[in-house]
PDB file of C-alpha atoms in Angstrom:
ATOM      1  CA  MET A   1      35.312  52.224  -7.536  1.00 53.00           C
ATOM      2  CA  PRO A   2      32.864  53.914 -10.058  1.00 58.00           C
ATOM      3  CA  PRO A   3      34.321  55.210 -13.229  1.00 58.00           C
ATOM      4  CA  LEU A   4      35.324  58.851 -13.691  1.00 71.00           C
ATOM      5  CA  SER A   5      32.932  61.331 -15.386  1.00 67.00           C
ATOM      6  CA  THR A   6      33.060  61.948 -19.112  1.00 82.00           C
ATOM      7  CA  PRO A   7      36.292  64.046 -19.500  1.00 89.00           C
ATOM      8  CA  LEU A   8      35.874  67.919 -19.547  1.00 92.00           C
ATOM      9  CA  THR A   9      37.693  69.014 -22.668  1.00 93.00           C
ATOM     10  CA  ASN A  10      36.835  72.666 -23.293  1.00 95.00           C
ATOM     11  CA  PRO A  11      39.335  75.038 -21.615  1.00 93.00           C
ATOM     12  CA  ARG A  12      37.012  77.839 -22.231  1.00 95.00           C
ATOM     13  CA  SER A  13      34.032  76.516 -20.501  1.00 96.00           C
ATOM     14  CA  ASP A  14      32.187  78.399 -17.701  1.00 96.00           C
ATOM     15  CA  ARG A  15      33.264  75.671 -15.187  1.00 96.00           C
ATOM     16  CA  VAL A  16      36.848  76.177 -16.061  1.00 96.00           C
ATOM     17  CA  LYS A  17      36.551  79.997 -15.814  1.00 97.00           C
ATOM     18  CA  ALA A  18      34.856  79.686 -12.498  1.00 97.00           C
ATOM     19  CA  VAL A  19      37.654  77.611 -11.190  1.00 97.00           C
ATOM     20  CA  ARG A  20      40.385  79.841 -12.711  1.00 97.00           C
ATOM     21  CA  ALA A  21      38.663  82.880 -11.112  1.00 97.00           C
ATOM     22  CA  LEU A  22      39.562  81.409  -7.610  1.00 97.00           C
ATOM     23  CA  SER A  23      43.095  82.712  -8.312  1.00 95.00           C
ATOM     24  CA  ARG A  24      41.607  86.223  -7.483  1.00 96.00           C
ATOM     25  CA  ARG A  25      41.364  87.134  -3.777  1.00 95.00           C
ATOM     26  CA  SER A  26      38.116  88.919  -4.262  1.00 96.00           C
ATOM     27  CA  VAL A  27      36.390  85.867  -5.740  1.00 97.00           C
ATOM     28  CA  ARG A  28      37.814  83.584  -2.880  1.00 97.00           C
ATOM     29  CA  SER A  29      36.377  86.058  -0.319  1.00 95.00           C
ATOM     30  CA  ARG A  30      33.025  86.191  -2.148  1.00 96.00           C
ATOM     31  CA  THR A  31      32.596  82.403  -2.683  1.00 97.00           C
ATOM     32  CA  GLY A  32      34.502  81.087   0.384  1.00 96.00           C
ATOM     33  CA  ARG A  33      36.384  78.774  -1.963  1.00 98.00           C
ATOM     34  CA  PHE A  34      39.950  78.178  -2.989  1.00 98.00           C
ATOM     35  CA  LEU A  35      41.908  75.853  -5.171  1.00 97.00           C
ATOM     36  CA  ALA A  36      44.447  73.262  -3.949  1.00 97.00           C
ATOM     37  CA  GLU A  37      46.762  72.023  -6.673  1.00 96.00           C
ATOM     38  CA  GLY A  38      49.142  68.992  -6.950  1.00 95.00           C
ATOM     39  CA  PRO A  39      49.240  65.586  -5.502  1.00 96.00           C
ATOM     40  CA  GLN A  40      50.474  66.655  -2.132  1.00 96.00           C
ATOM     41  CA  SER A  41      47.842  69.312  -1.321  1.00 96.00           C
ATOM     42  CA  VAL A  42      44.982  67.199  -2.895  1.00 97.00           C
ATOM     43  CA  ARG A  43      46.154  63.993  -0.883  1.00 97.00           C
ATOM     44  CA  GLU A  44      46.079  65.891   2.398  1.00 97.00           C
ATOM     45  CA  VAL A  45      42.793  67.517   1.836  1.00 98.00           C
ATOM     46  CA  VAL A  46      41.122  64.325   0.869  1.00 98.00           C
ATOM     47  CA  ARG A  47      42.637  62.572   3.928  1.00 97.00           C
ATOM     48  CA  TRP A  48      42.036  65.111   6.494  1.00 97.00           C
ATOM     49  CA  ARG A  49      39.316  67.533   5.242  1.00 97.00           C
ATOM     50  CA  PRO A  50      37.159  65.611   2.739  1.00 97.00           C
ATOM     51  CA  GLU A  51      34.112  67.476   3.773  1.00 96.00           C
ATOM     52  CA  THR A  52      35.523  70.675   2.443  1.00 97.00           C
ATOM     53  CA  VAL A  53      36.142  69.294  -1.039  1.00 98.00           C
ATOM     54  CA  VAL A  54      33.651  70.568  -3.503  1.00 97.00           C
ATOM     55  CA  ASP A  55      34.995  69.071  -6.688  1.00 97.00           C
ATOM     56  CA  LEU A  56      38.211  67.209  -7.623  1.00 97.00           C
ATOM     57  CA  TYR A  57      39.682  67.390 -11.123  1.00 97.00           C
ATOM     58  CA  VAL A  58      42.180  64.796 -12.434  1.00 97.00           C
ATOM     59  CA  THR A  59      43.773  64.022 -15.677  1.00 96.00           C
ATOM     60  CA  ALA A  60      43.602  60.408 -16.987  1.00 95.00           C
ATOM     61  CA  GLU A  61      47.398  60.059 -16.414  1.00 95.00           C
ATOM     62  CA  ALA A  62      47.220  61.369 -12.882  1.00 96.00           C
ATOM     63  CA  ALA A  63      44.175  59.121 -12.156  1.00 95.00           C
ATOM     64  CA  ALA A  64      46.516  56.144 -12.817  1.00 95.00           C
ATOM     65  CA  ARG A  65      49.603  57.502 -11.121  1.00 96.00           C
ATOM     66  CA  TYR A  66      47.675  58.619  -8.006  1.00 97.00           C
ATOM     67  CA  ALA A  67      45.086  55.936  -7.920  1.00 96.00           C
ATOM     68  CA  ASP A  68      45.209  55.965  -4.057  1.00 97.00           C
ATOM     69  CA  ILE A  69      44.089  59.602  -3.971  1.00 97.00           C
ATOM     70  CA  VAL A  70      41.282  59.016  -6.506  1.00 96.00           C
ATOM     71  CA  ASP A  71      40.124  55.892  -4.708  1.00 96.00           C
ATOM     72  CA  ALA A  72      40.137  57.658  -1.392  1.00 97.00           C
ATOM     73  CA  ALA A  73      38.200  60.606  -2.879  1.00 97.00           C
ATOM     74  CA  GLN A  74      35.582  58.292  -4.329  1.00 95.00           C
ATOM     75  CA  GLU A  75      35.238  56.399  -1.158  1.00 95.00           C
ATOM     76  CA  ALA A  76      34.513  59.635   0.578  1.00 95.00           C
ATOM     77  CA  GLY A  77      31.791  60.397  -1.934  1.00 94.00           C
ATOM     78  CA  LEU A  78      33.469  63.301  -3.528  1.00 96.00           C
ATOM     79  CA  PHE A  79      32.745  64.572  -7.091  1.00 94.00           C
ATOM     80  CA  VAL A  80      35.764  63.456  -9.068  1.00 96.00           C
ATOM     81  CA  HIS A  81      35.972  64.838 -12.667  1.00 96.00           C
ATOM     82  CA  GLU A  82      38.337  63.646 -15.346  1.00 96.00           C
ATOM     83  CA  VAL A  83      39.751  66.539 -17.404  1.00 96.00           C
ATOM     84  CA  THR A  84      42.256  66.933 -20.113  1.00 95.00           C
ATOM     85  CA  GLU A  85      45.512  68.476 -19.429  1.00 94.00           C
ATOM     86  CA  PRO A  86      44.785  71.761 -21.311  1.00 95.00           C
ATOM     87  CA  VAL A  87      41.633  72.077 -19.105  1.00 96.00           C
ATOM     88  CA  LEU A  88      43.631  71.473 -15.930  1.00 96.00           C
ATOM     89  CA  ALA A  89      46.190  74.027 -17.005  1.00 95.00           C
ATOM     90  CA  ALA A  90      43.582  76.595 -17.715  1.00 95.00           C
ATOM     91  CA  MET A  91      41.964  76.081 -14.217  1.00 96.00           C
ATOM     92  CA  GLY A  92      45.120  76.476 -12.232  1.00 92.00           C
ATOM     93  CA  ASP A  93      47.934  78.854 -11.313  1.00 83.00           C
ATOM     94  CA  THR A  94      50.933  76.556 -11.901  1.00 80.00           C
ATOM     95  CA  GLU A  95      52.955  76.589 -14.977  1.00 77.00           C
ATOM     96  CA  GLN A  96      53.332  72.770 -14.929  1.00 79.00           C
ATOM     97  CA  PRO A  97      50.216  71.218 -13.395  1.00 81.00           C
ATOM     98  CA  GLN A  98      50.705  67.736 -11.729  1.00 91.00           C
ATOM     99  CA  GLY A  99      47.435  66.396 -12.819  1.00 95.00           C
ATOM    100  CA  LEU A 100      45.266  67.077  -9.782  1.00 96.00           C
ATOM    101  CA  ALA A 101      43.353  69.951  -8.438  1.00 97.00           C
ATOM    102  CA  ALA A 102      40.553  70.265  -5.852  1.00 97.00           C
ATOM    103  CA  VAL A 103      38.108  73.193  -5.215  1.00 98.00           C
ATOM    104  CA  CYS A 104      37.754  73.393  -1.513  1.00 98.00           C
ATOM    105  CA  GLN A 105      35.591  75.357   0.915  1.00 97.00           C
ATOM    106  CA  VAL A 106      37.243  77.397   3.444  1.00 95.00           C
ATOM    107  CA  VAL A 107      36.755  76.083   7.010  1.00 87.00           C
ATOM    108  CA  PRO A 108      36.240  79.084   9.272  1.00 87.00           C
ATOM    109  CA  ALA A 109      38.389  79.158  12.435  1.00 94.00           C
ATOM    110  CA  SER A 110      38.086  81.626  15.315  1.00 96.00           C
ATOM    111  CA  LEU A 111      40.518  82.902  17.993  1.00 97.00           C
ATOM    112  CA  GLU A 112      38.011  82.145  20.632  1.00 96.00           C
ATOM    113  CA  GLY A 113      37.676  78.601  19.351  1.00 96.00           C
ATOM    114  CA  VAL A 114      41.469  78.107  19.385  1.00 97.00           C
ATOM    115  CA  LEU A 115      41.725  79.544  22.971  1.00 97.00           C
ATOM    116  CA  GLU A 116      38.950  77.278  24.158  1.00 96.00           C
ATOM    117  CA  ALA A 117      40.987  74.228  23.135  1.00 96.00           C
ATOM    118  CA  GLY A 118      43.833  75.221  25.601  1.00 96.00           C
ATOM    119  CA  PRO A 119      46.621  75.829  23.267  1.00 97.00           C
ATOM    120  CA  ARG A 120      50.229  75.497  24.289  1.00 97.00           C
ATOM    121  CA  LEU A 121      51.968  76.762  21.203  1.00 98.00           C
ATOM    122  CA  LEU A 122      50.794  79.337  18.664  1.00 98.00           C
ATOM    123  CA  VAL A 123      52.275  81.585  16.033  1.00 98.00           C
ATOM    124  CA  LEU A 124      50.924  85.025  14.969  1.00 98.00           C
ATOM    125  CA  LEU A 125      52.009  86.376  11.618  1.00 97.00           C
ATOM    126  CA  THR A 126      51.884  90.170  11.306  1.00 95.00           C
ATOM    127  CA  ASN A 127      52.185  92.000   8.126  1.00 92.00           C
ATOM    128  CA  VAL A 128      53.609  88.941   6.305  1.00 94.00           C
ATOM    129  CA  ARG A 129      53.326  89.635   2.654  1.00 93.00           C
ATOM    130  CA  ASP A 130      55.389  86.958   0.953  1.00 93.00           C
ATOM    131  CA  PRO A 131      53.308  83.861  -0.064  1.00 95.00           C
ATOM    132  CA  GLY A 132      56.139  81.503   0.207  1.00 94.00           C
ATOM    133  CA  ASN A 133      57.187  82.607   3.657  1.00 94.00           C
ATOM    134  CA  ALA A 134      53.484  82.492   4.918  1.00 96.00           C
ATOM    135  CA  GLY A 135      53.051  78.870   3.640  1.00 96.00           C
ATOM    136  CA  THR A 136      56.469  77.774   5.121  1.00 96.00           C
ATOM    137  CA  VAL A 137      55.575  79.043   8.484  1.00 96.00           C
ATOM    138  CA  ILE A 138      52.328  77.248   8.390  1.00 97.00           C
ATOM    139  CA  ARG A 139      54.201  74.122   7.425  1.00 97.00           C
ATOM    140  CA  GLY A 140      56.788  74.680  10.021  1.00 96.00           C
ATOM    141  CA  ALA A 141      54.076  75.332  12.752  1.00 97.00           C
ATOM    142  CA  ASP A 142      52.422  72.040  11.726  1.00 97.00           C
ATOM    143  CA  ALA A 143      55.606  70.056  11.978  1.00 96.00           C
ATOM    144  CA  ALA A 144      56.438  71.514  15.382  1.00 96.00           C
ATOM    145  CA  GLY A 145      53.056  70.633  16.686  1.00 96.00           C
ATOM    146  CA  ALA A 146      51.660  74.112  17.086  1.00 97.00           C
ATOM    147  CA  ASP A 147      47.994  74.241  18.034  1.00 98.00           C
ATOM    148  CA  ALA A 148      47.128  76.994  15.397  1.00 98.00           C
ATOM    149  CA  VAL A 149      48.387  79.721  13.198  1.00 98.00           C
ATOM    150  CA  LEU A 150      47.018  83.178  13.618  1.00 98.00           C
ATOM    151  CA  VAL A 151      47.258  85.607  10.672  1.00 97.00           C
ATOM    152  CA  SER A 152      46.796  89.379  10.844  1.00 96.00           C
ATOM    153  CA  GLU A 153      44.345  91.294   8.583  1.00 94.00           C
ATOM    154  CA  SER A 154      47.353  92.976   6.797  1.00 93.00           C
ATOM    155  CA  SER A 155      49.089  89.727   5.901  1.00 95.00           C
ATOM    156  CA  VAL A 156      48.857  87.781   2.576  1.00 95.00           C
ATOM    157  CA  ASP A 157      45.778  85.715   1.906  1.00 96.00           C
ATOM    158  CA  VAL A 158      46.648  82.149   3.143  1.00 96.00           C
ATOM    159  CA  TYR A 159      44.225  80.639   0.552  1.00 97.00           C
ATOM    160  CA  GLY A 160      46.099  82.203  -2.353  1.00 96.00           C
ATOM    161  CA  PRO A 161      47.587  79.534  -4.812  1.00 95.00           C
ATOM    162  CA  LYS A 162      51.217  80.158  -3.754  1.00 95.00           C
ATOM    163  CA  VAL A 163      50.532  79.877  -0.053  1.00 97.00           C
ATOM    164  CA  VAL A 164      48.514  76.772  -0.439  1.00 96.00           C
ATOM    165  CA  ARG A 165      51.196  75.093  -2.498  1.00 94.00           C
ATOM    166  CA  SER A 166      54.003  76.071  -0.100  1.00 95.00           C
ATOM    167  CA  THR A 167      52.149  74.713   2.927  1.00 96.00           C
ATOM    168  CA  ALA A 168      52.592  71.269   1.250  1.00 94.00           C
ATOM    169  CA  GLY A 169      49.167  70.180   2.777  1.00 96.00           C
ATOM    170  CA  SER A 170      49.680  71.593   6.260  1.00 97.00           C
ATOM    171  CA  LEU A 171      46.918  74.068   5.730  1.00 97.00           C
ATOM    172  CA  PHE A 172      44.547  71.160   6.228  1.00 97.00           C
ATOM    173  CA  HIS A 173      46.209  69.870   9.498  1.00 96.00           C
ATOM    174  CA  LEU A 174      45.608  72.713  11.979  1.00 97.00           C
ATOM    175  CA  PRO A 175      43.473  75.681  12.507  1.00 97.00           C
ATOM    176  CA  VAL A 176      44.484  78.875  10.626  1.00 98.00           C
ATOM    177  CA  VAL A 177      42.661  81.968  11.821  1.00 98.00           C
ATOM    178  CA  THR A 178      42.855  84.962   9.423  1.00 96.00           C
ATOM    179  CA  GLY A 179      41.898  88.635   9.409  1.00 95.00           C
ATOM    180  CA  LEU A 180      43.061  89.301  13.012  1.00 97.00           C
ATOM    181  CA  PRO A 181      43.860  92.745  14.407  1.00 96.00           C
ATOM    182  CA  VAL A 182      47.325  92.440  15.735  1.00 96.00           C
ATOM    183  CA  GLU A 183      47.212  94.434  18.915  1.00 95.00           C
ATOM    184  CA  ALA A 184      43.944  93.221  20.079  1.00 96.00           C
ATOM    185  CA  THR A 185      44.953  89.666  19.394  1.00 97.00           C
ATOM    186  CA  ILE A 186      48.050  90.069  21.449  1.00 97.00           C
ATOM    187  CA  GLU A 187      45.984  91.455  24.392  1.00 97.00           C
ATOM    188  CA  ARG A 188      43.512  88.554  23.998  1.00 97.00           C
ATOM    189  CA  LEU A 189      46.341  86.082  24.218  1.00 98.00           C
ATOM    190  CA  ARG A 190      47.907  87.626  27.291  1.00 96.00           C
ATOM    191  CA  ALA A 191      44.468  87.836  28.950  1.00 96.00           C
ATOM    192  CA  HIS A 192      44.205  84.104  28.330  1.00 96.00           C
ATOM    193  CA  GLY A 193      47.431  83.426  30.168  1.00 96.00           C
ATOM    194  CA  ILE A 194      49.581  82.858  27.065  1.00 97.00           C
ATOM    195  CA  ARG A 195      52.985  84.394  27.022  1.00 97.00           C
ATOM    196  CA  VAL A 196      53.591  86.420  23.935  1.00 98.00           C
ATOM    197  CA  LEU A 197      57.032  86.401  22.515  1.00 97.00           C
ATOM    198  CA  ALA A 198      58.165  88.756  19.794  1.00 95.00           C
ATOM    199  CA  ALA A 199      60.772  87.248  17.490  1.00 93.00           C
ATOM    200  CA  ASP A 200      63.047  90.168  16.431  1.00 89.00           C
ATOM    201  CA  GLY A 201      66.678  90.809  15.735  1.00 83.00           C
ATOM    202  CA  ALA A 202      66.528  93.710  18.309  1.00 81.00           C
ATOM    203  CA  GLY A 203      65.659  91.455  21.116  1.00 82.00           C
ATOM    204  CA  GLU A 204      67.701  91.481  24.251  1.00 85.00           C
ATOM    205  CA  ARG A 205      66.808  87.912  25.163  1.00 90.00           C
ATOM    206  CA  LEU A 206      68.497  85.075  23.375  1.00 93.00           C
ATOM    207  CA  LEU A 207      66.356  82.184  22.303  1.00 93.00           C
ATOM    208  CA  PRO A 208      68.417  79.463  24.235  1.00 93.00           C
ATOM    209  CA  GLU A 209      67.840  81.470  27.531  1.00 93.00           C
ATOM    210  CA  LEU A 210      64.026  80.969  27.393  1.00 93.00           C
ATOM    211  CA  ASP A 211      62.026  78.636  29.438  1.00 93.00           C
ATOM    212  CA  LEU A 212      59.440  77.542  26.882  1.00 95.00           C
ATOM    213  CA  ARG A 213      57.516  74.942  28.888  1.00 95.00           C
ATOM    214  CA  ALA A 214      54.456  77.246  29.577  1.00 96.00           C
ATOM    215  CA  PRO A 215      51.831  78.087  26.908  1.00 97.00           C
ATOM    216  CA  HIS A 216      53.259  80.848  24.517  1.00 97.00           C
ATOM    217  CA  ALA A 217      52.779  82.449  21.142  1.00 98.00           C
ATOM    218  CA  TRP A 218      55.472  83.634  18.724  1.00 98.00           C
ATOM    219  CA  VAL A 219      54.774  86.879  16.978  1.00 97.00           C
ATOM    220  CA  MET A 220      56.629  87.134  13.597  1.00 95.00           C
ATOM    221  CA  GLY A 221      56.904  90.404  11.622  1.00 91.00           C
ATOM    222  CA  ASN A 222      57.181  91.615   8.045  1.00 88.00           C
ATOM    223  CA  GLU A 223      60.021  90.223   5.855  1.00 82.00           C
ATOM    224  CA  ALA A 224      61.623  93.779   5.255  1.00 81.00           C
ATOM    225  CA  TRP A 225      61.061  95.671   8.513  1.00 83.00           C
ATOM    226  CA  GLY A 226      60.328  93.050  11.105  1.00 83.00           C
ATOM    227  CA  LEU A 227      57.880  94.000  13.943  1.00 90.00           C
ATOM    228  CA  GLU A 228      56.699  97.505  14.316  1.00 90.00           C
ATOM    229  CA  PRO A 229      57.714  99.034  17.650  1.00 90.00           C
ATOM    230  CA  HIS A 230      54.208  99.328  19.068  1.00 91.00           C
ATOM    231  CA  VAL A 231      53.747  95.630  18.430  1.00 93.00           C
ATOM    232  CA  ARG A 232      56.983  94.719  20.168  1.00 92.00           C
ATOM    233  CA  ASP A 233      55.977  96.876  23.106  1.00 92.00           C
ATOM    234  CA  ARG A 234      52.719  94.902  23.665  1.00 94.00           C
ATOM    235  CA  CYS A 235      54.623  91.574  23.818  1.00 95.00           C
ATOM    236  CA  ASP A 236      55.889  90.097  27.089  1.00 95.00           C
ATOM    237  CA  GLU A 237      59.448  89.683  25.730  1.00 94.00           C
ATOM    238  CA  VAL A 238      61.517  90.456  22.614  1.00 94.00           C
ATOM    239  CA  VAL A 239      63.596  87.517  21.672  1.00 94.00           C
ATOM    240  CA  ARG A 240      66.303  87.019  18.987  1.00 90.00           C
ATOM    241  CA  VAL A 241      67.855  83.995  17.440  1.00 90.00           C
ATOM    242  CA  PRO A 242      71.667  84.047  18.051  1.00 88.00           C
ATOM    243  CA  ILE A 243      73.726  84.288  14.922  1.00 87.00           C
ATOM    244  CA  HIS A 244      77.137  82.397  15.321  1.00 89.00           C
ATOM    245  CA  GLY A 245      78.527  82.845  11.892  1.00 90.00           C
ATOM    246  CA  LYS A 246      78.881  85.763   9.651  1.00 84.00           C
ATOM    247  CA  ALA A 247      75.243  85.831   8.364  1.00 85.00           C
ATOM    248  CA  GLU A 248      73.585  89.125   8.936  1.00 80.00           C
ATOM    249  CA  SER A 249      70.256  87.615   9.768  1.00 79.00           C
ATOM    250  CA  LEU A 250      67.814  84.768   9.124  1.00 83.00           C
ATOM    251  CA  ASN A 251      64.817  85.220   6.840  1.00 88.00           C
ATOM    252  CA  LEU A 252      61.305  85.111   8.369  1.00 90.00           C
ATOM    253  CA  ALA A 253      60.609  81.478   7.538  1.00 92.00           C
ATOM    254  CA  MET A 254      63.940  80.271   8.835  1.00 92.00           C
ATOM    255  CA  ALA A 255      63.655  82.223  12.115  1.00 92.00           C
ATOM    256  CA  ALA A 256      60.085  81.061  12.546  1.00 94.00           C
ATOM    257  CA  THR A 257      61.113  77.491  12.155  1.00 95.00           C
ATOM    258  CA  VAL A 258      64.078  77.754  14.608  1.00 95.00           C
ATOM    259  CA  CYS A 259      61.791  79.373  17.317  1.00 96.00           C
ATOM    260  CA  LEU A 260      58.997  76.800  16.832  1.00 97.00           C
ATOM    261  CA  TYR A 261      61.347  73.940  17.086  1.00 95.00           C
ATOM    262  CA  ALA A 262      62.864  75.474  20.254  1.00 95.00           C
ATOM    263  CA  SER A 263      59.304  75.547  21.568  1.00 96.00           C
ATOM    264  CA  ALA A 264      58.683  71.921  20.458  1.00 96.00           C
ATOM    265  CA  GLY A 265      61.777  70.814  22.236  1.00 93.00           C
ATOM    266  CA  ALA A 266      60.486  72.341  25.507  1.00 92.00           C
ATOM    267  CA  LEU A 267      56.968  71.116  25.120  1.00 90.00           C
ATOM    268  CA  HIS A 268      57.866  67.631  23.782  1.00 84.00           C
ATOM    269  CA  PRO A 269      61.205  66.917  25.289  1.00 77.00           C
ATOM    270  CA  LEU A 270      61.270  63.235  24.306  1.00 67.00           C
ATOM    271  CA  GLY A 271      60.366  64.120  20.723  1.00 59.00           C
ATOM    272  CA  ARG A 272      56.916  62.728  20.888  1.00 56.00           C
TER     273      ARG A 272
END
């Protein structure tokens, strides 16, 4: 493999400031770029979406520790820059950088593109504001074999640093469609023959009662107030996860994971 570039040593350089600016949503929207930090996220984007990597930054220590990632990046023809630890710290959002960061280009995904592929399992996030919850749902959807994650226009930006980290690389594994109007999206799903299921504690149907073998989409609501009544009313059914112990409820990410794995069990009964 070719040697790394001459190390970048100035934390106040224009390049560093430009990368750091990606922590702001307005800059991400204007440039169509975002930052993936840490070995897990960088490994996954290099493996699955190398064409989206604009620049990869790595400290000397991380280059030795994660030589497999650096080798794969160089084999893919990516621009790999050595940086000092202060430079990497100035670029990113984490308090304790792990030696790797990649500036990536957002890959546009559309609802029509998702529907044309014949999806069997989708999840729609409505008014989800917590970055950790959004990222965990994306990760759970990936693990459960969902075909895409749909995100409403009123939800958190999935390319924000905290969301990207909490997906643990799953952001690069499946389509994530953002900026969707909730009610119109639900109607489009139904028109396409996809059963729309609202996950809500007020649901009359219990999750174990459902036949989940046909194509369907889970609609998940806000962390504090759940799904708005007019959204629930547009769904085919309102479903709740049974609580067998004394817990009042499950949080959004836990409930989404339980629902998605119930779907996975129905769609992939042998676990394949």
